[in-house]
Coordinates of C-alpha atoms in Angstrom, one line a residue:
X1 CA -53.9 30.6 15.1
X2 CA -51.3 32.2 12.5
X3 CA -49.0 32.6 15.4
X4 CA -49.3 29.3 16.2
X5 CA -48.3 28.3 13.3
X6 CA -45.9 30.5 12.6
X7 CA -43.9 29.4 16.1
X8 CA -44.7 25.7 15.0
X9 CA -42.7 26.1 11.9
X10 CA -40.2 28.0 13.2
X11 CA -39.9 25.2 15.8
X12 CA -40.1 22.7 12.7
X13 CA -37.2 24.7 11.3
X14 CA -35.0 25.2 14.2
X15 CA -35.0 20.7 14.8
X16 CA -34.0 20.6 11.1
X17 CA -30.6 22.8 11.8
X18 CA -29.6 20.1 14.0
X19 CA -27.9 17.7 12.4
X20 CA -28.2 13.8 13.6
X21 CA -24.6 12.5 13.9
X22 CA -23.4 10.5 10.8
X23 CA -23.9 6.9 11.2
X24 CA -23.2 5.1 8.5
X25 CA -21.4 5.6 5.4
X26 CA -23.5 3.4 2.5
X27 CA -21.4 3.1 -0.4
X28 CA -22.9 1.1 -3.7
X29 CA -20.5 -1.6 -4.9
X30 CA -19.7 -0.4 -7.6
X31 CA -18.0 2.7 -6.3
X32 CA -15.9 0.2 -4.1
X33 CA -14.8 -1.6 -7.5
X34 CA -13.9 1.9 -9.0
X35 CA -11.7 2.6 -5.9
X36 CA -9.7 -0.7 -6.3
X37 CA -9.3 -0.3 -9.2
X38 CA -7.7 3.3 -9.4
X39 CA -5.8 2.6 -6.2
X40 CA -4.4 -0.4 -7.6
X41 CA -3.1 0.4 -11.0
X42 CA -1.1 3.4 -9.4
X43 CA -0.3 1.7 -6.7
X44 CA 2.6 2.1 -4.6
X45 CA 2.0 5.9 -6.0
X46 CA -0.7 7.7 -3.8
X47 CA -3.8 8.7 -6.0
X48 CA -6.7 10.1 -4.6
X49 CA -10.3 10.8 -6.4
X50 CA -13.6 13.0 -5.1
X51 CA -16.9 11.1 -3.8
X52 CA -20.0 12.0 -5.0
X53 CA -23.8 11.6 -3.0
X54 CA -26.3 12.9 -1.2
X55 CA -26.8 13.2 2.5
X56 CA -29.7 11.4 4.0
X57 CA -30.1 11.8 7.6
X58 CA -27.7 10.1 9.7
X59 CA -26.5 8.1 6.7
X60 CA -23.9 9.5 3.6
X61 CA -25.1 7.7 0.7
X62 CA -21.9 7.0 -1.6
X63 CA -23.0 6.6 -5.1
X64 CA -20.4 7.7 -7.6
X65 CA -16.7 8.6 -7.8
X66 CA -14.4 10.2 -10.1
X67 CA -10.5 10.0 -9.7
X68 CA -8.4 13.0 -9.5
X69 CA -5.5 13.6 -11.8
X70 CA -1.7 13.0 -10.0
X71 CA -0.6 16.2 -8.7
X72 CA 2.3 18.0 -9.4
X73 CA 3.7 20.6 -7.7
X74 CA 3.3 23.4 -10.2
X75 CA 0.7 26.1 -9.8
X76 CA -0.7 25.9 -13.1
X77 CA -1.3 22.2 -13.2
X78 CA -2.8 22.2 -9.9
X79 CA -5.3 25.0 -11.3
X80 CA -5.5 22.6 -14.2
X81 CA -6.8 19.9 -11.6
X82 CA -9.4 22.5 -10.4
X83 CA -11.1 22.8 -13.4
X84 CA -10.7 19.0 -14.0
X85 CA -13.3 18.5 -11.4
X86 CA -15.3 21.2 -12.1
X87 CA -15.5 20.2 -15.6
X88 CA -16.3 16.4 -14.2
X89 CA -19.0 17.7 -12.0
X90 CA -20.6 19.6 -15.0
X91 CA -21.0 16.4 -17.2
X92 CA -22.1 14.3 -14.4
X93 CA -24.9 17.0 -13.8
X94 CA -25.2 17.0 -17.4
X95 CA -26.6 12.7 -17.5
X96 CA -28.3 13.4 -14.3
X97 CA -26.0 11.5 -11.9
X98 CA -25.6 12.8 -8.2
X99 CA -23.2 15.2 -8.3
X100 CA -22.9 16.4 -4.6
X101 CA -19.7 16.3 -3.0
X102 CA -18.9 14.3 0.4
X103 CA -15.9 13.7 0.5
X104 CA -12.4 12.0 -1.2
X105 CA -11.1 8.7 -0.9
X106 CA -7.1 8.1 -1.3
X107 CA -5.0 5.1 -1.2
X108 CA -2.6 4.7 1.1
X109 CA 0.6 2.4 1.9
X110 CA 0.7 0.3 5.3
X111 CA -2.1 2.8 7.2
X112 CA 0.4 5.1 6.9
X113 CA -2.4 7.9 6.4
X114 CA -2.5 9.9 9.9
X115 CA -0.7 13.3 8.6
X116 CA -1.2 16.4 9.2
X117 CA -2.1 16.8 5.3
X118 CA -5.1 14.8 6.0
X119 CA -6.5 17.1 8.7
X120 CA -5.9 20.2 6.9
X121 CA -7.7 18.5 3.7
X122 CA -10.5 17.7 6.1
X123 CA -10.7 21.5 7.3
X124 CA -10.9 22.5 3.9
X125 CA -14.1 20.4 2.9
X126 CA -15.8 21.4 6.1
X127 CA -15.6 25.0 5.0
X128 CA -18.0 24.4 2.4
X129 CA -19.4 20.3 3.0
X130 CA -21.1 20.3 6.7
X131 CA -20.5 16.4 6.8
X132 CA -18.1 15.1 4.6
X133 CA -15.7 11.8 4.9
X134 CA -12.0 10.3 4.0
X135 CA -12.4 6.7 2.5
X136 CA -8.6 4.9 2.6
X137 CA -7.7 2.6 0.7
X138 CA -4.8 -0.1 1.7
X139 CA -3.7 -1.8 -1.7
X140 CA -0.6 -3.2 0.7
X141 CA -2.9 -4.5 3.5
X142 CA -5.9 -6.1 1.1
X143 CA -3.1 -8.5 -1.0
X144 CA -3.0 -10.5 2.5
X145 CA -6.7 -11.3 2.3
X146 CA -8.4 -8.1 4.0
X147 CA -10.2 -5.3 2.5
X148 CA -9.2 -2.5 3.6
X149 CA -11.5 0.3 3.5
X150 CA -12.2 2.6 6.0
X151 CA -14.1 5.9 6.3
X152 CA -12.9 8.7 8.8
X153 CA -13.9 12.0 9.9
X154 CA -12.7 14.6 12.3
X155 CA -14.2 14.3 16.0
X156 CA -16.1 17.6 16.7
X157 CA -13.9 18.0 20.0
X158 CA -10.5 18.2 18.0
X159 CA -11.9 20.4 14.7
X160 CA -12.8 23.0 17.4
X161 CA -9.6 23.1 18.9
X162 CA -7.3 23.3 15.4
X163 CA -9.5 25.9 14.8
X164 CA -8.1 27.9 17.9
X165 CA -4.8 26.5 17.1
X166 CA -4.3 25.2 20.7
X167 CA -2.6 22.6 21.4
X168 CA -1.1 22.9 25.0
X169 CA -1.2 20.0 27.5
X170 CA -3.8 22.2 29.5
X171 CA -6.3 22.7 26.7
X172 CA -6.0 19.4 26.2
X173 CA -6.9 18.3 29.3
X174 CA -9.7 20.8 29.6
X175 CA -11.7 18.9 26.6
X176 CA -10.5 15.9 27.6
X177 CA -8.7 15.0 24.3
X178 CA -6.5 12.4 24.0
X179 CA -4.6 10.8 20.6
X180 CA -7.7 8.4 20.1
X181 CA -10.1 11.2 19.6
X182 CA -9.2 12.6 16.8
X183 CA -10.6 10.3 13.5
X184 CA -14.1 9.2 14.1
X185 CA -14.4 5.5 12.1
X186 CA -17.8 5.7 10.3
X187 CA -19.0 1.7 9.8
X188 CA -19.4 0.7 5.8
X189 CA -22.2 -0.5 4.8
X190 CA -21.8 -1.9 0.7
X191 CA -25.4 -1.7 -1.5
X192 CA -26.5 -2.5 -4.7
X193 CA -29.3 -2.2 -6.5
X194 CA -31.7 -5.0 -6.9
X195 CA -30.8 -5.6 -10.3
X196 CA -27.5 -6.2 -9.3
X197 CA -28.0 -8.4 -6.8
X198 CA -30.2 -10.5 -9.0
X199 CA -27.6 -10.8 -11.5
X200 CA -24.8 -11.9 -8.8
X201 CA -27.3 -14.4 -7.7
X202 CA -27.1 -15.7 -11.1
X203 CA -23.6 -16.0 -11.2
X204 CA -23.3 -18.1 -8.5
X205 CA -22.6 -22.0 -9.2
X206 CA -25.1 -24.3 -7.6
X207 CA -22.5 -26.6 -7.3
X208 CA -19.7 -26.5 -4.4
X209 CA -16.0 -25.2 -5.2
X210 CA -14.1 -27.8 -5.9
X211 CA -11.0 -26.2 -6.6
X212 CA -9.4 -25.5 -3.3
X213 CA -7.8 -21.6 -2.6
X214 CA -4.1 -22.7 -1.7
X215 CA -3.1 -19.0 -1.6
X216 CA -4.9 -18.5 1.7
X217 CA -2.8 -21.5 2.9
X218 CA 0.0 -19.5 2.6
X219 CA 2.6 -19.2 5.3
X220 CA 5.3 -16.5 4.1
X221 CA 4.2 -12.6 5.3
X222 CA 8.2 -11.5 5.8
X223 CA 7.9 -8.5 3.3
X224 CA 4.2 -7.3 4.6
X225 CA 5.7 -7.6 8.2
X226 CA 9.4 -6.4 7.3
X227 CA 8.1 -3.1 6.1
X228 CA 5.6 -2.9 9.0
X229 CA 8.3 -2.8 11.6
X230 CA 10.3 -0.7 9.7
X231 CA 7.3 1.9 9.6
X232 CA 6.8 1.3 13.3
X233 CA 10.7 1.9 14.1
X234 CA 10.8 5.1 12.2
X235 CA 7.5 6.4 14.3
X236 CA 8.6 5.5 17.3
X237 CA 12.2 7.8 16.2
X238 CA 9.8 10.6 15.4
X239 CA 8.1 10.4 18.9
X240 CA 11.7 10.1 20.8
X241 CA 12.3 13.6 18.6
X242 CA 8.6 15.0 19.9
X243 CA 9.6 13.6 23.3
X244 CA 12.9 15.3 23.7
X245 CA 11.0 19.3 21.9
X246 CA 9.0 18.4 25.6
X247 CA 12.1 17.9 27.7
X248 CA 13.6 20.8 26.7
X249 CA 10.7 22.8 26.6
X250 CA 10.9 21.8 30.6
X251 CA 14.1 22.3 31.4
X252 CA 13.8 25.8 29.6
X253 CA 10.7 26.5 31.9
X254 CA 12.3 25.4 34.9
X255 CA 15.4 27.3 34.4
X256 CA 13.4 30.5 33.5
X257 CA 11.2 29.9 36.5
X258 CA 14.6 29.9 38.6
X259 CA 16.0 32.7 37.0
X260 CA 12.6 34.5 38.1
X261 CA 12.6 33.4 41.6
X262 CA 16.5 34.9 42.1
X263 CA 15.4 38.2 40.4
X264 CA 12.2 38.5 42.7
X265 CA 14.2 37.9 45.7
X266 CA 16.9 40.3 44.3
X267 CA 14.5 43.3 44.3
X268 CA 12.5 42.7 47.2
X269 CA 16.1 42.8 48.8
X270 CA 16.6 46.2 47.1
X271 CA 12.9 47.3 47.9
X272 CA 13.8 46.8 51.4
X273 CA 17.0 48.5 51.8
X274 CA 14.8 51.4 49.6
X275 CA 12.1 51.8 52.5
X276 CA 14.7 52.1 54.6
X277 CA 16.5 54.7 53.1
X278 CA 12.8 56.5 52.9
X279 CA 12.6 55.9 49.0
X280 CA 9.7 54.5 47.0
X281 CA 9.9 50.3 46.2
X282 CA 10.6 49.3 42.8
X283 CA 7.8 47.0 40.9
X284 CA 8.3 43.8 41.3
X285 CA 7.6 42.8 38.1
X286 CA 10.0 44.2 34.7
X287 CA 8.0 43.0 31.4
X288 CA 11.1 44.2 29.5
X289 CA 12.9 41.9 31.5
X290 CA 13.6 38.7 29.0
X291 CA 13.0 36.4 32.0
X292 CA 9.7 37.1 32.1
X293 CA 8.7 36.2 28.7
X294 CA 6.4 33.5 28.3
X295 CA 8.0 29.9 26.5
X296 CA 5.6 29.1 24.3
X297 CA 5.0 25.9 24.8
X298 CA 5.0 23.2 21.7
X299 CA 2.2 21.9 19.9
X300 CA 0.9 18.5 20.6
X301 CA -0.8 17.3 17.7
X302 CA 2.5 15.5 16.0
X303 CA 2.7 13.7 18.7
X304 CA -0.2 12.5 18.9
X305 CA -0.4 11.8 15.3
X306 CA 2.6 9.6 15.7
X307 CA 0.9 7.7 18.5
X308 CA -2.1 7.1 16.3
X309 CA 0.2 6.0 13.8
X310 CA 2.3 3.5 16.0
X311 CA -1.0 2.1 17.1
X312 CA -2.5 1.2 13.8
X313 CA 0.8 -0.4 12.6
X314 CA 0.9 -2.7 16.5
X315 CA -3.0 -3.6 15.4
X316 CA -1.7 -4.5 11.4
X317 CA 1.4 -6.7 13.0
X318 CA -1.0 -7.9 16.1
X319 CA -3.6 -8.8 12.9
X320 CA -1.2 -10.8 11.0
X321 CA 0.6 -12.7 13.6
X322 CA -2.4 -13.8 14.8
X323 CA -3.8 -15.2 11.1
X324 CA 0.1 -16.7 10.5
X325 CA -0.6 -18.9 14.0
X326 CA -4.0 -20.1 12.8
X327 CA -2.1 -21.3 9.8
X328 CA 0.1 -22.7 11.2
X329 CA -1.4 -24.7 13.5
X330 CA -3.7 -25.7 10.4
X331 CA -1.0 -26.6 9.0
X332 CA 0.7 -28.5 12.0
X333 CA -2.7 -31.0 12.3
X334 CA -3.0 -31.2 8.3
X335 CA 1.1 -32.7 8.9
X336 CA -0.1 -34.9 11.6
X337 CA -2.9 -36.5 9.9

């Protein structure tokens, strides 16, 4: 009976290990408001702050944030920004308010967030946070009438290899990883407390609106889509530079493997005319030889970076065109009645 018991608890332990895959990131309203807020009075300056939580099964419960001072580049103000969150994380502890990290949130200018800064943040929470997430925040992209707030983590499949540090076409290809797979979007859901929503149901007016919102009548998005295609043109010059590190990477390979192919038949030539003469062949293969050093092929992952990056600015000018056309033609049978 106690063994039983004893392999039912271990067995009891073992299912709690294993994680269930994050679902949903639940964020209170409130936190959301704090976000804005920081984001926007800094804004176009990056800021970024530290989310606070618990972890609940498959969903991260967001229920309080702090912001993080601006960073500098000197050592000792960055070790002042350590002990600025530790020191934040004692006081919250201090009123009993959750103080468990999951994650960071940041602003950002245009989606412009896909770095390798980001990935190397994300490795660094997931040394100590077993699940944690990014929440970005696009001051630029929410004046034209969209909030947008997204939260991202690192795909299992792409952690493991930048771990290894391997990032050659043929690992790739063995895990199957392609420029998609490397941010996971985690779905937002917004909460408050029933208090809350008891005093926003309050608020609201029995009567209609009567004043009308011209501002989302409005027809001019030059600047918003100006600087998009200017982001989009200077990515798609940072993938022609990736694309030509390939080519010559190729042509180097090719060459090299030509180079090897002359010297092979070269001594095999030599070897025969050796056996002839009664003497022992030489090896066929000279690892002092510089020809038969390995190229080492370039990494892949700014590359696919930039593709990720090209495709969220398409999907942001795709977005907008298509709301400027439903205005339009609102506006074209508004004119004609």
């Amino acid at each position: 009976m106690a063994n039983s018991m004893a392999r039912s608890f271990l067995q009891v332990a073992a299912t709690e290990e294993v994680a269930s895959p994050l679902r949903v990131v639940q964020i209170e309203g409130l936190v959301i408001l704090k976000i804005i807020k920081h984001c926007k009075e800094f804004s176009p300056a990056l800021v970024t702050g530290q989310l606070l939580g618990l972890d609940v099964g498959s969903v991260l419960e967001v229920t309080n944030c702090f912001p993080f001072p601006i960073r500098e580049e000197d050592e000792e103000i960055e070790a002042d920004g350590a002990n600025y969150q530790l020191e934040m994380m004692r006081c919250l502890r201090e009123v009993n308010v959750d103080n468990n990290t999951v994650g960071w949130y940041q602003s950002t200018i245009l989606g412009s967030y896909q770095t390798v800064e980001l990935i190397e943040t994300f490795m660094n929470y997931q040394e100590n946070i077993r699940r944690c997430v990014c929440i970005i925040y696009d001051p630029s992209r929410s004046n034209q009438g969209v909030l947008a707030l997204k939260a991202l983590k690192l795909s299992d499949s792409f952690m493991e290899l930048y771990r290894a540090n391997n990032f050659t076409g043929e690992k790739l290809r063995e895990k199957n990883l392609s420029w998609v797979d490397i941010f996971e979007e985690i779905p937002i859901q917004v909460s408050n407390s029933a208090l809350i929503s008891a005093f926003m149901t309050e608020l609201e007016s029995d009567t209609p609106v009567k004043q009308c919102d011209y501002d989302r009548l409005q027809l001019s998005t030059k600047p918003y889509m100006e600087r998009n295609v200017e982001f989009l043109i200077e990515c798609m010059d940072d993938l022609s530079m990736e694309q030509q590190k390939f080519q010559f990477y190729y042509r180097s390979l090719s060459r090299q493997q030509a180079q090897q192919q002359a010297w092979l038949q070269k001594r095999r030539t030599e070897n025969m005319a050796r056996k002839a003469a009664g003497e022992e062949p030489l090896p066929e293969e000279d690892p002092s030889n510089p020809i038969f050093k390995p190229i080492p092929e370039p990494s892949r992952l700014e590359s696919f970076l930039v593709t990720n990056q090209i495709a969220n600015y398409c999907n942001q000018i795709n977005g907008v065109a298509g709301q400027n056309f439903n205005r339009l033609y609102l506006m074209k049978s508004l004119h004609d009645n």
